PDB file of C-alpha atoms in Angstrom:
ATOM      1  CA  UNK A   1      11.562  34.797  35.255  1.00 46.00           C
ATOM      2  CA  UNK A   2      10.286  37.385  32.626  1.00 47.00           C
ATOM      3  CA  UNK A   3      12.689  35.760  30.174  1.00 48.00           C
ATOM      4  CA  UNK A   4      10.880  32.213  30.796  1.00 46.00           C
ATOM      5  CA  UNK A   5       7.383  33.832  30.313  1.00 45.00           C
ATOM      6  CA  UNK A   6       8.692  35.514  26.859  1.00 40.00           C
ATOM      7  CA  UNK A   7       9.868  32.071  25.781  1.00 41.00           C
ATOM      8  CA  UNK A   8       6.516  30.481  26.776  1.00 42.00           C
ATOM      9  CA  UNK A   9       4.540  33.175  24.742  1.00 39.00           C
ATOM     10  CA  UNK A  10       6.602  32.651  21.811  1.00 39.00           C
ATOM     11  CA  UNK A  11       6.337  29.064  21.940  1.00 43.00           C
ATOM     12  CA  UNK A  12       2.606  29.470  22.284  1.00 43.00           C
ATOM     13  CA  UNK A  13       2.432  31.824  19.616  1.00 40.00           C
ATOM     14  CA  UNK A  14       4.405  29.474  17.156  1.00 43.00           C
ATOM     15  CA  UNK A  15       2.171  26.503  18.091  1.00 42.00           C
ATOM     16  CA  UNK A  16      -1.034  28.714  17.456  1.00 44.00           C
ATOM     17  CA  UNK A  17       0.167  29.736  14.021  1.00 38.00           C
ATOM     18  CA  UNK A  18       1.083  26.119  13.107  1.00 39.00           C
ATOM     19  CA  UNK A  19      -2.394  24.836  14.135  1.00 43.00           C
ATOM     20  CA  UNK A  20      -4.128  27.867  12.335  1.00 47.00           C
ATOM     21  CA  UNK A  21      -2.202  27.318   8.966  1.00 46.00           C
ATOM     22  CA  UNK A  22      -2.606  23.502   9.122  1.00 50.00           C
ATOM     23  CA  UNK A  23       1.038  22.885   9.445  1.00 49.00           C
ATOM     24  CA  UNK A  24       0.784  20.162  12.011  1.00 50.00           C
ATOM     25  CA  UNK A  25      -0.719  16.945  10.752  1.00 59.00           C
ATOM     26  CA  UNK A  26      -1.945  13.695  12.123  1.00 67.00           C
ATOM     27  CA  UNK A  27      -0.559  11.017  10.358  1.00 73.00           C
ATOM     28  CA  UNK A  28      -2.104   7.312  10.661  1.00 71.00           C
ATOM     29  CA  UNK A  29      -0.835   4.087   9.453  1.00 74.00           C
ATOM     30  CA  UNK A  30      -3.139   1.248   8.283  1.00 78.00           C
ATOM     31  CA  UNK A  31      -1.620  -2.311   7.960  1.00 82.00           C
ATOM     32  CA  UNK A  32      -3.308  -5.277   6.434  1.00 85.00           C
ATOM     33  CA  UNK A  33      -1.665  -8.769   6.992  1.00 87.00           C
ATOM     34  CA  UNK A  34      -1.761 -10.748   3.706  1.00 85.00           C
ATOM     35  CA  UNK A  35       0.220 -13.697   5.179  1.00 85.00           C
ATOM     36  CA  UNK A  36       2.110 -15.536   2.369  1.00 91.00           C
ATOM     37  CA  UNK A  37       1.306 -15.430  -1.346  1.00 91.00           C
ATOM     38  CA  UNK A  38       2.712 -17.740  -4.037  1.00 93.00           C
ATOM     39  CA  UNK A  39       2.563 -16.506  -7.541  1.00 94.00           C
ATOM     40  CA  UNK A  40       3.161 -19.341 -10.196  1.00 95.00           C
ATOM     41  CA  UNK A  41       2.252 -19.249 -13.629  1.00 91.00           C
ATOM     42  CA  UNK A  42      -0.366 -21.800 -14.637  1.00 89.00           C
ATOM     43  CA  UNK A  43      -1.675 -21.803 -11.082  1.00 91.00           C
ATOM     44  CA  UNK A  44      -4.724 -19.791  -9.697  1.00 90.00           C
ATOM     45  CA  UNK A  45      -3.860 -15.925  -9.025  1.00 91.00           C
ATOM     46  CA  UNK A  46      -2.103 -15.200  -5.784  1.00 92.00           C
ATOM     47  CA  UNK A  47      -4.443 -12.629  -4.341  1.00 92.00           C
ATOM     48  CA  UNK A  48      -6.157 -11.339  -1.172  1.00 92.00           C
ATOM     49  CA  UNK A  49      -9.429  -9.673  -0.752  1.00 93.00           C
ATOM     50  CA  UNK A  50      -9.143  -6.626   1.446  1.00 91.00           C
ATOM     51  CA  UNK A  51     -11.991  -5.108   3.529  1.00 90.00           C
ATOM     52  CA  UNK A  52     -10.242  -2.241   5.166  1.00 87.00           C
ATOM     53  CA  UNK A  53     -12.926  -1.585   7.901  1.00 86.00           C
ATOM     54  CA  UNK A  54     -12.494  -5.277   8.825  1.00 89.00           C
ATOM     55  CA  UNK A  55      -8.981  -5.741   8.497  1.00 87.00           C
ATOM     56  CA  UNK A  56      -8.002  -2.314  10.435  1.00 85.00           C
ATOM     57  CA  UNK A  57      -9.739  -0.740  13.276  1.00 85.00           C
ATOM     58  CA  UNK A  58      -7.509   2.456  12.615  1.00 83.00           C
ATOM     59  CA  UNK A  59      -9.017   2.696   9.270  1.00 83.00           C
ATOM     60  CA  UNK A  60     -12.534   2.136  10.440  1.00 84.00           C
ATOM     61  CA  UNK A  61     -11.968   4.815  13.085  1.00 85.00           C
ATOM     62  CA  UNK A  62     -10.392   7.451  10.781  1.00 82.00           C
ATOM     63  CA  UNK A  63     -12.124   6.660   7.205  1.00 82.00           C
ATOM     64  CA  UNK A  64     -14.017   9.883   7.253  1.00 84.00           C
ATOM     65  CA  UNK A  65     -11.076  11.908   8.284  1.00 84.00           C
ATOM     66  CA  UNK A  66      -8.719  11.247   5.554  1.00 82.00           C
ATOM     67  CA  UNK A  67      -7.143  14.258   3.831  1.00 81.00           C
ATOM     68  CA  UNK A  68      -4.369  12.572   1.886  1.00 78.00           C
ATOM     69  CA  UNK A  69      -2.765   9.323   1.195  1.00 78.00           C
ATOM     70  CA  UNK A  70       0.868   9.928   1.979  1.00 77.00           C
ATOM     71  CA  UNK A  71       2.598   6.484   1.159  1.00 76.00           C
ATOM     72  CA  UNK A  72       1.447   2.823   0.571  1.00 78.00           C
ATOM     73  CA  UNK A  73       3.819  -0.380  -0.080  1.00 78.00           C
ATOM     74  CA  UNK A  74       3.782  -3.977   0.481  1.00 79.00           C
ATOM     75  CA  UNK A  75       6.209  -5.262   2.806  1.00 83.00           C
ATOM     76  CA  UNK A  76       7.831  -8.714   3.360  1.00 87.00           C
ATOM     77  CA  UNK A  77      10.238 -10.854   1.652  1.00 91.00           C
ATOM     78  CA  UNK A  78       9.926 -11.311  -1.977  1.00 92.00           C
ATOM     79  CA  UNK A  79      11.570 -14.557  -3.586  1.00 95.00           C
ATOM     80  CA  UNK A  80      12.047 -15.515  -7.133  1.00 96.00           C
ATOM     81  CA  UNK A  81      12.287 -19.340  -7.178  1.00 97.00           C
ATOM     82  CA  UNK A  82      13.395 -19.733 -10.444  1.00 96.00           C
ATOM     83  CA  UNK A  83      16.965 -19.478 -12.141  1.00 97.00           C
ATOM     84  CA  UNK A  84      15.955 -16.792 -14.513  1.00 96.00           C
ATOM     85  CA  UNK A  85      15.235 -12.927 -13.595  1.00 96.00           C
ATOM     86  CA  UNK A  86      11.661 -11.919 -13.136  1.00 95.00           C
ATOM     87  CA  UNK A  87       9.723  -8.723 -12.379  1.00 91.00           C
ATOM     88  CA  UNK A  88       7.096  -9.228  -9.474  1.00 90.00           C
ATOM     89  CA  UNK A  89       4.027  -7.324 -10.040  1.00 90.00           C
ATOM     90  CA  UNK A  90       1.311  -6.279  -7.539  1.00 89.00           C
ATOM     91  CA  UNK A  91      -2.035  -5.578  -8.968  1.00 91.00           C
ATOM     92  CA  UNK A  92      -5.155  -3.912  -7.521  1.00 90.00           C
ATOM     93  CA  UNK A  93      -8.843  -4.578  -8.513  1.00 93.00           C
ATOM     94  CA  UNK A  94     -11.271  -1.932  -7.037  1.00 90.00           C
ATOM     95  CA  UNK A  95     -14.765  -2.519  -6.077  1.00 84.00           C
ATOM     96  CA  UNK A  96     -14.655  -6.438  -6.591  1.00 89.00           C
ATOM     97  CA  UNK A  97     -18.165  -7.806  -6.961  1.00 84.00           C
ATOM     98  CA  UNK A  98     -17.574 -10.225  -4.356  1.00 88.00           C
ATOM     99  CA  UNK A  99     -14.787 -11.640  -2.168  1.00 90.00           C
ATOM    100  CA  UNK A 100     -13.942 -14.490  -4.414  1.00 92.00           C
ATOM    101  CA  UNK A 101     -10.693 -13.982  -5.939  1.00 94.00           C
ATOM    102  CA  UNK A 102     -10.216 -14.003  -9.838  1.00 94.00           C
ATOM    103  CA  UNK A 103      -8.608 -16.884 -11.588  1.00 93.00           C
ATOM    104  CA  UNK A 104      -5.590 -15.235 -13.415  1.00 92.00           C
ATOM    105  CA  UNK A 105      -4.026 -12.248 -14.659  1.00 92.00           C
ATOM    106  CA  UNK A 106      -6.268 -12.070 -17.725  1.00 93.00           C
ATOM    107  CA  UNK A 107      -9.439 -11.977 -15.433  1.00 94.00           C
ATOM    108  CA  UNK A 108      -7.658  -9.262 -13.325  1.00 94.00           C
ATOM    109  CA  UNK A 109      -7.007  -7.127 -16.351  1.00 93.00           C
ATOM    110  CA  UNK A 110     -10.432  -7.607 -17.664  1.00 94.00           C
ATOM    111  CA  UNK A 111     -11.868  -6.493 -14.280  1.00 94.00           C
ATOM    112  CA  UNK A 112     -10.174  -3.225 -14.492  1.00 91.00           C
ATOM    113  CA  UNK A 113      -7.312  -4.369 -12.540  1.00 92.00           C
ATOM    114  CA  UNK A 114      -4.332  -1.896 -12.391  1.00 90.00           C
ATOM    115  CA  UNK A 115      -0.743  -2.513 -11.676  1.00 89.00           C
ATOM    116  CA  UNK A 116       0.399  -0.604  -8.671  1.00 86.00           C
ATOM    117  CA  UNK A 117       4.203  -1.685  -8.475  1.00 84.00           C
ATOM    118  CA  UNK A 118       6.908  -3.637  -9.837  1.00 86.00           C
ATOM    119  CA  UNK A 119      10.125  -5.329  -8.228  1.00 88.00           C
ATOM    120  CA  UNK A 120      13.033  -6.585 -10.276  1.00 90.00           C
ATOM    121  CA  UNK A 121      14.452  -9.948  -9.151  1.00 94.00           C
ATOM    122  CA  UNK A 122      17.565 -11.622 -10.331  1.00 96.00           C
ATOM    123  CA  UNK A 123      17.714 -15.457 -10.453  1.00 97.00           C
ATOM    124  CA  UNK A 124      16.868 -17.145  -7.142  1.00 98.00           C
ATOM    125  CA  UNK A 125      17.089 -13.498  -5.512  1.00 96.00           C
ATOM    126  CA  UNK A 126      15.272 -12.762  -2.333  1.00 95.00           C
ATOM    127  CA  UNK A 127      14.605  -9.029  -1.259  1.00 91.00           C
ATOM    128  CA  UNK A 128      13.366  -8.032   1.934  1.00 87.00           C
ATOM    129  CA  UNK A 129      11.129  -5.063   1.686  1.00 81.00           C
ATOM    130  CA  UNK A 130      10.840  -3.066   4.915  1.00 76.00           C
ATOM    131  CA  UNK A 131       9.203   0.143   5.701  1.00 68.00           C
ATOM    132  CA  UNK A 132      11.219   3.496   4.927  1.00 60.00           C
ATOM    133  CA  UNK A 133      10.346   6.829   3.305  1.00 43.00           C
ATOM    134  CA  UNK A 134      11.324   5.325   0.093  1.00 44.00           C
ATOM    135  CA  UNK A 135      10.658   1.521   0.323  1.00 47.00           C
ATOM    136  CA  UNK A 136      13.737  -0.240  -1.374  1.00 44.00           C
ATOM    137  CA  UNK A 137      13.078  -1.885  -4.609  1.00 48.00           C
ATOM    138  CA  UNK A 138       9.391  -1.308  -5.639  1.00 54.00           C
ATOM    139  CA  UNK A 139       8.883   0.886  -8.804  1.00 54.00           C
ATOM    140  CA  UNK A 140       5.536   2.527  -8.088  1.00 59.00           C
ATOM    141  CA  UNK A 141       3.317   3.325 -10.931  1.00 59.00           C
ATOM    142  CA  UNK A 142       2.804   6.878 -11.467  1.00 59.00           C
ATOM    143  CA  UNK A 143      -0.958   8.071 -10.855  1.00 60.00           C
ATOM    144  CA  UNK A 144      -1.977  11.523 -10.473  1.00 54.00           C
ATOM    145  CA  UNK A 145      -4.443  12.789  -7.703  1.00 52.00           C
ATOM    146  CA  UNK A 146      -7.809  11.134  -8.086  1.00 54.00           C
ATOM    147  CA  UNK A 147      -6.767   8.522 -10.516  1.00 73.00           C
ATOM    148  CA  UNK A 148      -4.710   6.510  -7.959  1.00 78.00           C
ATOM    149  CA  UNK A 149      -6.670   3.470  -7.302  1.00 83.00           C
ATOM    150  CA  UNK A 150      -5.473   3.147  -3.641  1.00 79.00           C
ATOM    151  CA  UNK A 151      -6.415   6.752  -3.063  1.00 78.00           C
ATOM    152  CA  UNK A 152      -9.797   5.924  -4.675  1.00 81.00           C
ATOM    153  CA  UNK A 153     -10.256   2.788  -2.471  1.00 83.00           C
ATOM    154  CA  UNK A 154      -9.164   4.704   0.802  1.00 79.00           C
ATOM    155  CA  UNK A 155     -11.588   7.620   0.144  1.00 81.00           C
ATOM    156  CA  UNK A 156     -14.379   5.134  -0.859  1.00 82.00           C
ATOM    157  CA  UNK A 157     -15.508   1.916   0.458  1.00 87.00           C
ATOM    158  CA  UNK A 158     -12.024   0.372   1.303  1.00 87.00           C
ATOM    159  CA  UNK A 159     -12.895  -2.956  -0.527  1.00 91.00           C
ATOM    160  CA  UNK A 160     -10.417  -4.323  -3.007  1.00 92.00           C
ATOM    161  CA  UNK A 161      -8.307  -7.029  -4.130  1.00 93.00           C
ATOM    162  CA  UNK A 162      -4.544  -7.186  -4.229  1.00 91.00           C
ATOM    163  CA  UNK A 163      -2.842  -9.774  -6.685  1.00 92.00           C
ATOM    164  CA  UNK A 164       1.105 -10.689  -7.192  1.00 93.00           C
ATOM    165  CA  UNK A 165       2.148 -11.811 -10.602  1.00 92.00           C
ATOM    166  CA  UNK A 166       5.315 -12.273 -12.479  1.00 91.00           C
ATOM    167  CA  UNK A 167       6.130 -10.395 -15.749  1.00 88.00           C
ATOM    168  CA  UNK A 168       7.440 -13.247 -17.697  1.00 84.00           C
ATOM    169  CA  UNK A 169       5.772 -16.180 -19.424  1.00 86.00           C
ATOM    170  CA  UNK A 170       7.339 -18.507 -16.683  1.00 91.00           C
ATOM    171  CA  UNK A 171       7.331 -17.239 -13.157  1.00 94.00           C
ATOM    172  CA  UNK A 172       7.350 -18.588  -9.751  1.00 96.00           C
ATOM    173  CA  UNK A 173       7.358 -15.643  -7.091  1.00 96.00           C
ATOM    174  CA  UNK A 174       6.739 -15.969  -3.253  1.00 94.00           C
ATOM    175  CA  UNK A 175       5.744 -12.952  -1.026  1.00 91.00           C
ATOM    176  CA  UNK A 176       6.354 -14.209   2.481  1.00 92.00           C
ATOM    177  CA  UNK A 177       5.161 -12.466   5.620  1.00 89.00           C
ATOM    178  CA  UNK A 178       3.185  -9.849   3.427  1.00 86.00           C
ATOM    179  CA  UNK A 179       1.737  -6.766   4.593  1.00 86.00           C
ATOM    180  CA  UNK A 180       0.194  -3.820   2.567  1.00 83.00           C
ATOM    181  CA  UNK A 181       0.989  -0.613   4.664  1.00 83.00           C
ATOM    182  CA  UNK A 182      -0.702   2.791   3.897  1.00 82.00           C
ATOM    183  CA  UNK A 183      -0.063   6.080   5.911  1.00 80.00           C
ATOM    184  CA  UNK A 184      -2.773   8.895   5.518  1.00 80.00           C
ATOM    185  CA  UNK A 185      -2.849  12.349   6.680  1.00 81.00           C
ATOM    186  CA  UNK A 186      -6.138  12.763   8.696  1.00 80.00           C
ATOM    187  CA  UNK A 187      -5.676  16.435   9.321  1.00 71.00           C
ATOM    188  CA  UNK A 188      -4.938  18.524  12.492  1.00 64.00           C
TER     189      UNK A 188
END
């Protein structure tokens, strides 16, 4: 019996230390359904206006508790519809003036758009991007701390636009059943 009491005391002490040092974290996941996006050169931009507070009750409930952004990615099937290789690119425009999407990549760049990630696709290739600790395929842009536009938006008003483009002069890329997923640390 004394042995069991000692075990409970040790476990209680360990939990107290973990809580006091901040080693236990609460991770929240926010997901925004983007449906299907089709990016074809010469067509209007394939994009989605995101209002996180409207799209995710988890975000609305935890916006003021966010301590750090852990990870983010675009999930879904990404398909190259052409017989030549292409890089699919995901861009973000922070603080858009309205929910009206921009017309093309040049407008996105002019509006201060930032490339978040790139995915290389062979001719007629489809890649399924699923959640993992290191999402398969996407090459993420390198940002530091407060310069990461997703971090800025999550800690700010949560209003932004996401766009998909191809990197070549001629491209035809579909992102099917797309979701933008973010995990954040909301502290102990």
